[in-house]
Short mmCIF file of C-alpha atoms in Angstrom, two decimals:
data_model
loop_
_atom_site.label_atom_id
_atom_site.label_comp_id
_atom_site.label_asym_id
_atom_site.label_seq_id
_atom_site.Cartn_x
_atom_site.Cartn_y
_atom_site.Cartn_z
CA UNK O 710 -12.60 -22.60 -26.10
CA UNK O 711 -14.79 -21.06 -28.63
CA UNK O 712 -16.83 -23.97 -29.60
CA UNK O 713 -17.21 -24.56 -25.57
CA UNK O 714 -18.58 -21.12 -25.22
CA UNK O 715 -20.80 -21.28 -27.97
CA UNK O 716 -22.04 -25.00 -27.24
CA UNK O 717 -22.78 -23.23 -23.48
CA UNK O 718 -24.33 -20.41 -24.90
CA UNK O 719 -26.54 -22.13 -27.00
CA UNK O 720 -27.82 -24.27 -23.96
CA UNK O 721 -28.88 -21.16 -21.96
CA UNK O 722 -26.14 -21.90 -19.34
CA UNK O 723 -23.98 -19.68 -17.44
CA UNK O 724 -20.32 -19.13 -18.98
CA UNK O 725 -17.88 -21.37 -17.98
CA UNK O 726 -20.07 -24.11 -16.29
CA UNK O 727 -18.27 -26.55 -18.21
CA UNK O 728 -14.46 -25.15 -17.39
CA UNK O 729 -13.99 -27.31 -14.62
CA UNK O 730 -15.11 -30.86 -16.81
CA UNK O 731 -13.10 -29.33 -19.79
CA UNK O 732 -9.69 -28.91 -17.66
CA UNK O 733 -10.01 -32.40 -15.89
CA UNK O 734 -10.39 -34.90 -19.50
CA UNK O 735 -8.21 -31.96 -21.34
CA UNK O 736 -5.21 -31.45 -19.10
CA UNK O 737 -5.06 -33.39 -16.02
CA UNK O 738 -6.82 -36.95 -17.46
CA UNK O 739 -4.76 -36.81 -20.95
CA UNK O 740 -1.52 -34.52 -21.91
CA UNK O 741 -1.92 -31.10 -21.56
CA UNK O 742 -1.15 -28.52 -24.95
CA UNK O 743 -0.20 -25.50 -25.11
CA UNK O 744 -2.25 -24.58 -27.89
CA UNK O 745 -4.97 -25.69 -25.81
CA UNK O 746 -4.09 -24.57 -22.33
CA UNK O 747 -2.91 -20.90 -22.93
CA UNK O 748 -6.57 -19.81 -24.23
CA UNK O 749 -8.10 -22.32 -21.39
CA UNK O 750 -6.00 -19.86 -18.65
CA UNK O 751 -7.20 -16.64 -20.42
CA UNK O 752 -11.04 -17.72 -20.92
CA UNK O 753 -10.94 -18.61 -16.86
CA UNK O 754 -8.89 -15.61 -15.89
CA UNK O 755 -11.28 -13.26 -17.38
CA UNK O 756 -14.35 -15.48 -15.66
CA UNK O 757 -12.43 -14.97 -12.50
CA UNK O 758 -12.83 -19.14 -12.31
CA UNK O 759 -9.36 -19.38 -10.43
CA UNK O 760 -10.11 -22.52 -8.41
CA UNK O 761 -10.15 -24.34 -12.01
CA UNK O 762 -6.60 -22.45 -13.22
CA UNK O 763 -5.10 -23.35 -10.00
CA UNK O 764 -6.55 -26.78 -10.23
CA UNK O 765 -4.95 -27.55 -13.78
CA UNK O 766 -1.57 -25.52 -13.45
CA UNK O 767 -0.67 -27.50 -9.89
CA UNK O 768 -0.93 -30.81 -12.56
CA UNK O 769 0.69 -29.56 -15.30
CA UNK O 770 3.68 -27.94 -13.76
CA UNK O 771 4.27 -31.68 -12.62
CA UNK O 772 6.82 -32.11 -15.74
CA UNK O 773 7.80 -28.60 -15.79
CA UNK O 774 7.15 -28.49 -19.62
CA UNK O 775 5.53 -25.31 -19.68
CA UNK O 776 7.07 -22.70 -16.94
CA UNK O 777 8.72 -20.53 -19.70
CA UNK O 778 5.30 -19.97 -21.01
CA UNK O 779 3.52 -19.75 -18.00
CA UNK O 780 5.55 -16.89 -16.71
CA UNK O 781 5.30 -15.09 -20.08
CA UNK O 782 1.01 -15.73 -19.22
CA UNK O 783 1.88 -14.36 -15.52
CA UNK O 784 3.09 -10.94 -16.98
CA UNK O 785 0.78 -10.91 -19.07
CA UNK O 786 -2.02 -11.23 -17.26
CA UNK O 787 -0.77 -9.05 -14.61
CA UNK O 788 -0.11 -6.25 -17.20
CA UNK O 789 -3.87 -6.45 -18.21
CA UNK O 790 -5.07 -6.42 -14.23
CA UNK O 791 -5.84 -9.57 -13.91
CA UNK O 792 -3.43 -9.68 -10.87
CA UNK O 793 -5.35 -12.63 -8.83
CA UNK O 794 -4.69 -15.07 -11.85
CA UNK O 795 -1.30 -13.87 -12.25
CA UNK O 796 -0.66 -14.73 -9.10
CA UNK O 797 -0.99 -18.72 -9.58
CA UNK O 798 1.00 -18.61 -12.21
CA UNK O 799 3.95 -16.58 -10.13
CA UNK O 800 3.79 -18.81 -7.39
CA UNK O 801 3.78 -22.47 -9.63
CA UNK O 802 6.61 -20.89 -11.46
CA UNK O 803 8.45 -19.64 -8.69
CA UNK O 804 8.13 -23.44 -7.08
CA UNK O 805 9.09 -25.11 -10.47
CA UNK O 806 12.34 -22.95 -10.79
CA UNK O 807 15.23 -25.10 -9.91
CA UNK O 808 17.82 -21.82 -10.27
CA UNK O 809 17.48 -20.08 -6.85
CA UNK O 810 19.47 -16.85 -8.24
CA UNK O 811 17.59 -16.53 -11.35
CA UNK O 812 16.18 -13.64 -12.42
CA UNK O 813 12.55 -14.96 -13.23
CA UNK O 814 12.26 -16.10 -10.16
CA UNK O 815 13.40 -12.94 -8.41
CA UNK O 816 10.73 -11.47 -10.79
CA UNK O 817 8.19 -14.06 -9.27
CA UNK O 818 8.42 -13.21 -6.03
CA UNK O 819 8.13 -9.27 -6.94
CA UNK O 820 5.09 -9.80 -8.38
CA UNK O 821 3.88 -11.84 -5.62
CA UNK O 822 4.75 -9.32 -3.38
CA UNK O 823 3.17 -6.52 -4.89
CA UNK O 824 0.24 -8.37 -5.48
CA UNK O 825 -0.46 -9.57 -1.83
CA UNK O 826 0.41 -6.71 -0.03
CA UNK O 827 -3.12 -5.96 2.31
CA UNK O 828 -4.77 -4.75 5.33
CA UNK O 829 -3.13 -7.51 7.42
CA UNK O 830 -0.20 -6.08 9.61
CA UNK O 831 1.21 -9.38 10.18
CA UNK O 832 0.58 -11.04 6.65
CA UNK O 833 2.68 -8.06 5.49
CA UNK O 834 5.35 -8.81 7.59
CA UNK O 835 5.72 -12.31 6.64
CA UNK O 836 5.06 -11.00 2.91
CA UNK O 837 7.92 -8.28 3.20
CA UNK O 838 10.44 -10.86 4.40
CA UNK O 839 10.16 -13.40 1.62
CA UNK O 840 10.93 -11.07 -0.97
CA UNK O 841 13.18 -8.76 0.48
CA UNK O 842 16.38 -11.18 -0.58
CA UNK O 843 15.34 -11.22 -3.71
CA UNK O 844 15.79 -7.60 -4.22
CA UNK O 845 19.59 -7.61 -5.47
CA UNK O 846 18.74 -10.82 -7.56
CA UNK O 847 16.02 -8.67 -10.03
CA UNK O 848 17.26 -7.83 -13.18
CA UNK O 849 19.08 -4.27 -12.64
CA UNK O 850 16.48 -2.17 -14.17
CA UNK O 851 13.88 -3.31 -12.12
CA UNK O 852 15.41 -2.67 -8.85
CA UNK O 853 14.56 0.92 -8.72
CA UNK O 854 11.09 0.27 -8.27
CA UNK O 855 11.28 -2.82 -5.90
CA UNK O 856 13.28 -0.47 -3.61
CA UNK O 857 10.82 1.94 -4.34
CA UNK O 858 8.17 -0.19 -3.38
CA UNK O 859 9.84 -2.17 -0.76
CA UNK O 860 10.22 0.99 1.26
CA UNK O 861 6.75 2.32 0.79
CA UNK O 862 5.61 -0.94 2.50
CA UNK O 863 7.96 -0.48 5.35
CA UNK O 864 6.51 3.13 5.61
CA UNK O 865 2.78 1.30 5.51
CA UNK O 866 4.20 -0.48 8.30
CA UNK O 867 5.88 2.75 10.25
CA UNK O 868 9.35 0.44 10.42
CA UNK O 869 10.81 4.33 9.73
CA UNK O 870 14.13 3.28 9.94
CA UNK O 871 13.96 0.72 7.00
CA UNK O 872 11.81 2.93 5.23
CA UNK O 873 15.10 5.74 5.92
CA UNK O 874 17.63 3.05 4.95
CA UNK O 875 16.20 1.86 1.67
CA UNK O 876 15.24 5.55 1.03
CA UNK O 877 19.31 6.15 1.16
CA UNK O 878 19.80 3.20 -0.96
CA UNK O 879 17.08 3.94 -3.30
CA UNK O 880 19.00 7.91 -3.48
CA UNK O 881 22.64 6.66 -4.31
CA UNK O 882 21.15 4.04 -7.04
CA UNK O 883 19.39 6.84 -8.57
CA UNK O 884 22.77 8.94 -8.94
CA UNK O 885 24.63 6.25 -10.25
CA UNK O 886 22.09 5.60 -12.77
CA UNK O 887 22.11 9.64 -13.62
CA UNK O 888 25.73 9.52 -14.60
CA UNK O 889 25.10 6.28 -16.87
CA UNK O 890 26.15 7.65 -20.37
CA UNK O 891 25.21 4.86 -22.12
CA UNK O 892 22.01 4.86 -24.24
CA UNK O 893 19.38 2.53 -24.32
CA UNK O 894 15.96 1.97 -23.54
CA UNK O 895 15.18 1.44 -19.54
CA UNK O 896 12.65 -1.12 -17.75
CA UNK O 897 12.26 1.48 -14.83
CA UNK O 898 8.49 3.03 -13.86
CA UNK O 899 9.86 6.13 -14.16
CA UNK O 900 13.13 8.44 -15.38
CA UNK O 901 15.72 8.00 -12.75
CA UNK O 902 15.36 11.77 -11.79
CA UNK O 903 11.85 10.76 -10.26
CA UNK O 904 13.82 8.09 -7.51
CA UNK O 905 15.86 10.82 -6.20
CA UNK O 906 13.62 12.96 -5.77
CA UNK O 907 10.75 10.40 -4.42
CA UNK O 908 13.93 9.52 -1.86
CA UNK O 909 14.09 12.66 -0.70
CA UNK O 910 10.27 12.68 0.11
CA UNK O 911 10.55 9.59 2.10
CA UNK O 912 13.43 11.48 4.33
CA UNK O 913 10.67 14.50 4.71
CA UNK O 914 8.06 11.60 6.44
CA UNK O 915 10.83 9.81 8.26
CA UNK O 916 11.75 13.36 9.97
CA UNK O 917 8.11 14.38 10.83
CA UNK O 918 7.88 10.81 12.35
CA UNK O 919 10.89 11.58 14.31
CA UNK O 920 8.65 15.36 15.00
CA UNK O 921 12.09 17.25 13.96
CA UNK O 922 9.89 19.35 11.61
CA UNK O 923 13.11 21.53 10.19
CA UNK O 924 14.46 18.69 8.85
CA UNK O 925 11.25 17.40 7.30
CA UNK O 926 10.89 21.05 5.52
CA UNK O 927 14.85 21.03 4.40
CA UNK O 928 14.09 18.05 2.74
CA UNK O 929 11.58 19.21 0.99
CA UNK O 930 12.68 21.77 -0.01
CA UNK O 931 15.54 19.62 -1.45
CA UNK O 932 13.06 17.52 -3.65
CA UNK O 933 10.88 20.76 -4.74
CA UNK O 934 14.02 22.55 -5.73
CA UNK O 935 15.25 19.28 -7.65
CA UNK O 936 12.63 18.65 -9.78
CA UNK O 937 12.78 22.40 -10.54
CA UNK O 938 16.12 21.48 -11.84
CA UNK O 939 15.13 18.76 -14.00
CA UNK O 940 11.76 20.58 -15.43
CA UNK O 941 14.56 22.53 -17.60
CA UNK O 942 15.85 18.85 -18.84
CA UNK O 943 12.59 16.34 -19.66
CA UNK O 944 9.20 17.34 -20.07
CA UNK O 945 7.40 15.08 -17.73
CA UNK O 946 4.68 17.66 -16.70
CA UNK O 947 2.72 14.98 -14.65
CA UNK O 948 5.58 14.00 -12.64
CA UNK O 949 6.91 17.63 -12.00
CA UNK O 950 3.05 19.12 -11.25
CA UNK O 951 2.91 15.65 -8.65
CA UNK O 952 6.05 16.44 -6.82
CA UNK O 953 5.22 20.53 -6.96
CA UNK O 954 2.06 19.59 -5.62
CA UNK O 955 3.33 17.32 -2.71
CA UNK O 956 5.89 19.80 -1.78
CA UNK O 957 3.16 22.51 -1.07
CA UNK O 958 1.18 20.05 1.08
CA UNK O 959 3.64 18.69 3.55
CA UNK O 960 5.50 22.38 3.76
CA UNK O 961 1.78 23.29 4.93
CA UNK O 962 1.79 19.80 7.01
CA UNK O 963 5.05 20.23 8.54
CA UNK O 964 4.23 24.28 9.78
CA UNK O 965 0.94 22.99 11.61
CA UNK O 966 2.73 19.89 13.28
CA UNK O 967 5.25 23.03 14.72
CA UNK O 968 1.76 24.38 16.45
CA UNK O 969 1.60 27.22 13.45
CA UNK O 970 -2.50 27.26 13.85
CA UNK O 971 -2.40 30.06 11.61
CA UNK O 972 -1.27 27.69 8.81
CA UNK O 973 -4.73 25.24 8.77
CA UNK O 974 -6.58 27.65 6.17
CA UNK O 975 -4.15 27.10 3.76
CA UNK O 976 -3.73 23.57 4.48
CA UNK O 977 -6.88 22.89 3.87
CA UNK O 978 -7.63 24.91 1.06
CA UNK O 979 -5.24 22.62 -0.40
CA UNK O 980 -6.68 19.67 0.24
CA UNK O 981 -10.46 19.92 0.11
CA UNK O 982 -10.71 18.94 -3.25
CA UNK O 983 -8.39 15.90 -2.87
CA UNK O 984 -10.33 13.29 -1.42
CA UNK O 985 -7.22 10.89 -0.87
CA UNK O 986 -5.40 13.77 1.71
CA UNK O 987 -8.20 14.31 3.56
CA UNK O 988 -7.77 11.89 5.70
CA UNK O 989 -4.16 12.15 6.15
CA UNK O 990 -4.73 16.11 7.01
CA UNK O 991 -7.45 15.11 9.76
CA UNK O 992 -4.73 13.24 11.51
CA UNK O 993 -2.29 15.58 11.38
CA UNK O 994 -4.23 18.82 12.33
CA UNK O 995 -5.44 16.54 15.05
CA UNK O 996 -2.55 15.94 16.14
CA UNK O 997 -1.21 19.31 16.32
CA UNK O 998 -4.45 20.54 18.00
CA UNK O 999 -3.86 17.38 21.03
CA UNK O 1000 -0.36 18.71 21.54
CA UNK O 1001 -0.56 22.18 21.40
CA UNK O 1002 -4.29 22.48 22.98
CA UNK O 1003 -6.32 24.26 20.44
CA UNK O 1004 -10.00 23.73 19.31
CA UNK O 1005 -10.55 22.67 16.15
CA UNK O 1006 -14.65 21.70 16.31
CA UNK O 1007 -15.60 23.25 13.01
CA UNK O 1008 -12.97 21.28 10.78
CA UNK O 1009 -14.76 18.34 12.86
CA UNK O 1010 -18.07 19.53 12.03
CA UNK O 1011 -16.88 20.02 8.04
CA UNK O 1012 -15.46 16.91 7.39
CA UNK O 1013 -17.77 15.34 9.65
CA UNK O 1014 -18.81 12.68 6.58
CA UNK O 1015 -15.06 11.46 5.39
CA UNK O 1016 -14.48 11.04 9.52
CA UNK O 1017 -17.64 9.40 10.46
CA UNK O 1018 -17.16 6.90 7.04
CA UNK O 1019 -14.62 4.33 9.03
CA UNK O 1020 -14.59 1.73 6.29
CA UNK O 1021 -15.00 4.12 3.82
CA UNK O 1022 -14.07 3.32 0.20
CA UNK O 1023 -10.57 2.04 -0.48
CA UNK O 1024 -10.23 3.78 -4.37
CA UNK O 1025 -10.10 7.10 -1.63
CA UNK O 1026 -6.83 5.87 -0.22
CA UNK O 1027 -4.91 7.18 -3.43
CA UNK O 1028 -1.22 6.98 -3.31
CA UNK O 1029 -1.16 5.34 0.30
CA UNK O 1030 -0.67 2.05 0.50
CA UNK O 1031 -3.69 0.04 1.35
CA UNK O 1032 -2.30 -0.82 5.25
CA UNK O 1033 -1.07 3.09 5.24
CA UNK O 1034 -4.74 3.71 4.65
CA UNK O 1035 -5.97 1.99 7.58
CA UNK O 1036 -3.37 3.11 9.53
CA UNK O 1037 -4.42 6.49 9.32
CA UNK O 1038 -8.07 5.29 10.40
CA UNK O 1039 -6.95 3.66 12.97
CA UNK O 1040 -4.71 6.74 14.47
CA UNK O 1041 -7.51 9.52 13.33
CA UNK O 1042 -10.12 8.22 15.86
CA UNK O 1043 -7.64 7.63 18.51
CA UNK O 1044 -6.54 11.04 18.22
CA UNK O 1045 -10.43 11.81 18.03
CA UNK O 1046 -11.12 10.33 21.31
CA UNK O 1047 -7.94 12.11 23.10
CA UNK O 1048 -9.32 15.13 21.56
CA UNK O 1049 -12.66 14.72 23.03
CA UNK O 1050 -11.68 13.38 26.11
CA UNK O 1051 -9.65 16.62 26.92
CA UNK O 1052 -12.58 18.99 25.99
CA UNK O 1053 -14.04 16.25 28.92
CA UNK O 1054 -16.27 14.87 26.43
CA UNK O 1055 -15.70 11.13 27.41
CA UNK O 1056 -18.54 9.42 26.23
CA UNK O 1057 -17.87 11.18 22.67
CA UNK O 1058 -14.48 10.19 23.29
CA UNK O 1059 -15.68 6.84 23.98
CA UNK O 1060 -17.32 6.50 20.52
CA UNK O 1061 -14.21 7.34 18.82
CA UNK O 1062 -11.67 5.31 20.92
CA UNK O 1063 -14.11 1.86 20.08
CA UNK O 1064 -14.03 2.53 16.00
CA UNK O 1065 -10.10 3.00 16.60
CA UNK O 1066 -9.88 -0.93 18.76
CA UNK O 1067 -11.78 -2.19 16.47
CA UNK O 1068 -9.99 -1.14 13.81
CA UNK O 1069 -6.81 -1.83 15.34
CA UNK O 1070 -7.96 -5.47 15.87
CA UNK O 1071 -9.25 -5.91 12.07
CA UNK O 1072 -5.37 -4.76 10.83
CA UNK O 1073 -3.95 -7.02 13.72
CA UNK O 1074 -1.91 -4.46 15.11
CA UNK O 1075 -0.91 -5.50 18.66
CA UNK O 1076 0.70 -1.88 19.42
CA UNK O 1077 -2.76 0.10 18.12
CA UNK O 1078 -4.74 -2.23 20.41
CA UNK O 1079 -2.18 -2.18 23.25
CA UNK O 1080 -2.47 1.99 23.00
CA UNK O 1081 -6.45 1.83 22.86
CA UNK O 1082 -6.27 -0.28 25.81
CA UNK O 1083 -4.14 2.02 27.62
CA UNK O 1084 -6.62 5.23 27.03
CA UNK O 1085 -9.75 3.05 27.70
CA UNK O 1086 -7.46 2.34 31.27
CA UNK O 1087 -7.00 6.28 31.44
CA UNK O 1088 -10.65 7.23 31.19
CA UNK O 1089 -12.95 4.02 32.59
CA UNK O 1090 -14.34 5.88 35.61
CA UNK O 1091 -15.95 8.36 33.05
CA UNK O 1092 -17.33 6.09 30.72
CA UNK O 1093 -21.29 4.60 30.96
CA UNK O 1094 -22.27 0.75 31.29
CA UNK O 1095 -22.66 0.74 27.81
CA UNK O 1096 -19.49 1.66 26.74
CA UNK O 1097 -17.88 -0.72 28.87
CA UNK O 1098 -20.15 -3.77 27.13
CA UNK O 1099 -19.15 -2.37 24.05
CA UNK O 1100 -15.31 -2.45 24.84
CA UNK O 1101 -15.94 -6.04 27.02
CA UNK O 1102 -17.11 -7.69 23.19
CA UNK O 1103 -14.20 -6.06 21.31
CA UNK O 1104 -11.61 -7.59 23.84
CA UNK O 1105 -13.20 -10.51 24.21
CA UNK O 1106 -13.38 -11.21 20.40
CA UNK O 1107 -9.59 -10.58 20.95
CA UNK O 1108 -8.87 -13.41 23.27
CA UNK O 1109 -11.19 -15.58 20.90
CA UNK O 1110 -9.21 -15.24 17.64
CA UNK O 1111 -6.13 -15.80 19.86
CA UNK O 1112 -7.00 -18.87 20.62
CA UNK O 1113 -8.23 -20.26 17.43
#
């Protein structure tokens, strides 16, 4: 590979031009070597060339001579962030594997899984169900994390009550792996303290889902006063300041989805500097403000840029999962437009309740569209000719990607 570089180099071309020519005569046109193909996947991995690596792996996973190393490659390469390359490698591996139970290819499909997880409602769905057998199969010191992670992608979803189930499982693993007295070293993301306590968080979201706010603050309350507890045993300051710091948040959140007005200030002197809750408090205090019937115009006016940003930057979605993220887009300008449209400012309204269809239709969401089409029904005979062209495209794009 270093010769081929060089040789490339020295004719002014771009790197790599020759990858594609090298992996047909060296591994699909003669027998492949290791020696040769392990740099080969690196050198086109960092080049992002994964048209050529998924070209020559399909061929040489004919034999299945190589799968042990390829998987070792996979983790590799996914270790170093070079998740898209990884991903070929998962999937030939996972298709080469002739032992269904096995625990490499339960660790296939986890990667795979955390890897594709995206913006598409639907894609998720299909995503979620092909690895969700595989849970139990995952070497036992992984399967913290893939229920972890499992149920923060039912939460992206809002399937709240098998986000709550694997939230109880995800608890009663944790305690059983407290009371281990054995000693050795653990695969896990994170001491098994941090499980039980994230558990506990999920029950705080599934109760304000369910709007019984007491239980959502007893909860956390439970998980503040836990990692307390533990700050006396390890010396994770990260971890404890996270949890502290979440705790203070949603107690805020929880007080202002009970109609607390009062509360907002300190809310969102909380989160002003924390570009990733921003969004997530907008929502909420929207929220609040439709059901209770409050005016809330200069928080509007303040974080008039994050609102007015619909695609704004993904890196801003911090700990939210990426279809989480839109999720809240989607449901801030809805609630936007009901806002508006009770202060009888419909065409404002109007604005907002267009970003939030079109949103809806870019996640495929059929409920989020079905509810945007249900206020558009609600306020029609306020809106302008305009607005009603606007929504006619929308829909009609709709019926088009239906159909295709």
């Amino acid at each position: 590979m270093n010769q081929l570089d060089q040789i490339t180099s020295a004719m002014g071309l771009e790197q790599g031009c020759f990858y594609d020519m090298y992996g047909v005569e060296g591994f699909i046109e003669s027998a492949p070597h290791w020696r040769r193909l392990e740099p080969f996947i690196y050198r086109c991995a960092e080049l992002d060339k994964l048209d050529i690596i998924q070209k020559v792996i399909t061929h040489v996973t004919d034999d299945h001579s190589y799968i042990d190393e390829l998987f070792e490659v996979a983790e590799d390469l996914y270790n170093k962030g070079m998740k898209q390359a990884a991903i070929i490698l998962y999937e030939c591996v996972s298709e080469c594997e002739k032992y269904q139970h096995s625990e490499r290819l339960a660790m296939c499909q986890y990667r795979i899984f955390l890897i594709s997880m995206g913006s598409d409602q639907k894609e998720n769905i299909r995503i979620i169900s092909k690895f969700e057998p595989f849970i139990e199969r995952l070497d036992y010191d992984y399967q913290l994390d893939a229920i972890k992670d499992l149920a923060n992608a039912y939460w992206g979803l809002h399937e709240w009550d098998k986000m709550k189930d694997l939230s109880q499982e995800l608890e009663r693993r944790a305690d059983l792996a407290m009371k281990q007295t054995k000693k050795r070293v653990y695969k896990s993301q994170y001491p098994f303290f941090v499980y039980k306590a994230y558990a506990n968080l999920l029950f705080s979201n599934y109760y304000d889902y369910t709007k019984n706010y007491e239980k959502a603050l007893k909860y956390t309350d439970i998980y503040e006063e836990f990692i307390e507890n533990q700050a006396k045993v390890y010396e994770d300051y990260e971890v404890h300041h996270k949890f502290r710091e979440w705790a203070k948040l949603n107690k805020c959140l929880y007080k202002v989805m009970m109609g607390k007005k009062e509360v907002i200030p300190e809310y969102i002197k909380c989160i002003e500097h924390r570009e990733e809750e921003i969004l997530h408090a907008m929502v909420k205090i929207l929220q609040s403000a439709n059901r209770y019937q409050y005016n809330i115009d200069e928080l509007l006016i303040r974080f008039k840029a994050q609102i007015d940003d619909k695609f704004s930057d993904e890196r801003s979605r911090g700990r939210y999962t990426l279809r989480s993220w839109y999720y809240r887009r989607v449901v801030l300008f809805y609630e936007l437009a009901f806002y508006y449209s009770n202060k009888r400012e419909f065409e404002l309204g109007a604005v907002s309740l267009l970003v939030s269809l079109e949103l809806s239709v870019f996640v495929k969401d059929d409920v989020l569209i079905s509810k945007c089409v249900n206020l558009y029904g609600q306020l029609k005979e306020y809106l302008s000719n305009q607005v009603h062209e606007k929504y006619k495209i929308i829909i009609d794009n709709i019926y088009i990607k239906a159909s295709l």
